[in-house]
Amino acid sequence: MPERTSREQAEKTQRRNRAFSQPFCVFGTFFLYFYSKRLTGMNMRASLLKMGLFTAILFSSVISASAQDARELYTTATGFIRDGDYSNAILVLNQALQQEPDNIEFKKQLGFAYYLQGDMNKARNIIEPLLNKKEADEQTFQIAGNIYQSRQEWKTAQKLYEKALRKFPESGELYNDNGQLLMFLKVFEGGMGSYLKGIEKAPNFSSNYYNAIKAYAYMNNPVWVIIYGEIFVNLESYTARTAEVRNLLLDAYKSLYNDPTLLAKAIEEENDQKGRKKSGPDFINSYKASMGKQASVVMSGIDPETLIMLRTRFLLDWYNFAGVKFPYALFDFQRSLLKQGMFEAYNQWIFGPVANQPAYRAWTTMHKAEYDTFLQYQRNHPLKLRPDEYYNDNKFSLAR
């Protein structure tokens, strides 16, 4: 640990030295050239001609180096931010802005550094003027939103997100930030609606799924916890939130089959609509009906083994009836793994760690080659959601 700390300090010192040394080196070279020629007693006219040429080259180099140095200073500053050294980041960014005073990216990063340092007044004074500029990106609005919330300027933050989403209507990050603010303000339907809109507009951004899952678990709505939970653990596979969602996902399967009337009603509605030759059920009713048909599989309990059988039978039934009408990347992904003989390993990966850790370790040890093959496939062929497959009816109530 001391050796690592020492190395990190050395890297910081090198960045600091690079940030401030180059201008002195350039003008030091100019001084040495002039002084050396004075000592050698050169012909004055020849000396002046050569000096003029040298000066032109020198200042051309300085102008070229300045643009490069500003970018290097910015890179150095971002390194300081990563290290948590916000004071030095601010110092270096101010140096970069002396060279490029209109650089929006430099100003944005400076405002972010002040925010991280906790100086919200300076952060606001730097970020706020950027919001009306056409170059302002999603991150600029996110930083501004964080600043306003830190200052407890809730209405200003709400208006900011409304403005930001008009400018960036496909931004999953902004929908998520807006949803979190509304939930904090207890505008629950608005917050949930923002998460779901983020899922619709940016289906491969994980945080909206995470927040929607927690809300659905609170509402005791296991179906969307199951669907969105599995999507989430594929999009964000190795974080603390992944372990949390795995637990919610397993609990949701148990909750779903603890209420047989929920699934029986869906089957009844599906049969009634078929008998009357109506257009057919919606996505969620079709899903519940198909899951209801597999209830006998889990009568002895829910664990990874019974879930493998349940989910296999669900896929076979889904693609016999609803798969064409309701194409869905998640189910296509599952079916692909089933066809390639990796579905058992996939289900063990999802449910094993939270269902029974010793049994999971034993399974992966006994099936090491099979499990490694699945993990390699998953890395090379991750789940990718498609933007035209949004089926949520946005009907929810957080009242309990």
PDB file of N, CA, C and O in Angstrom, residues 38 157 183 190:
ATOM      1  N   ARG A  38      25.200  36.952 -27.657  1.00  0.00           N
ATOM      2  CA  ARG A  38      25.842  38.167 -27.161  1.00  0.00           C
ATOM      3  C   ARG A  38      27.276  37.879 -26.739  1.00  0.00           C
ATOM      4  O   ARG A  38      28.196  38.648 -26.980  1.00  0.00           O
ATOM      5  N   ALA A 157     -34.809  23.174 -10.060  1.00  0.00           N
ATOM      6  CA  ALA A 157     -34.334  21.897 -10.595  1.00  0.00           C
ATOM      7  C   ALA A 157     -35.404  21.252 -11.472  1.00  0.00           C
ATOM      8  O   ALA A 157     -35.101  20.716 -12.551  1.00  0.00           O
ATOM      9  N   MET A 183     -39.563  11.701  -7.160  1.00  0.00           N
ATOM     10  CA  MET A 183     -39.801  10.746  -6.076  1.00  0.00           C
ATOM     11  C   MET A 183     -39.434  11.361  -4.730  1.00  0.00           C
ATOM     12  O   MET A 183     -40.147  11.191  -3.734  1.00  0.00           O
ATOM     13  N   GLY A 190     -45.456  11.019 -11.127  1.00  0.00           N
ATOM     14  CA  GLY A 190     -44.564  11.713 -12.038  1.00  0.00           C
ATOM     15  C   GLY A 190     -43.188  11.085 -12.080  1.00  0.00           C
ATOM     16  O   GLY A 190     -42.583  10.933 -13.148  1.00  0.00           O
TER      17      GLY A 190
END
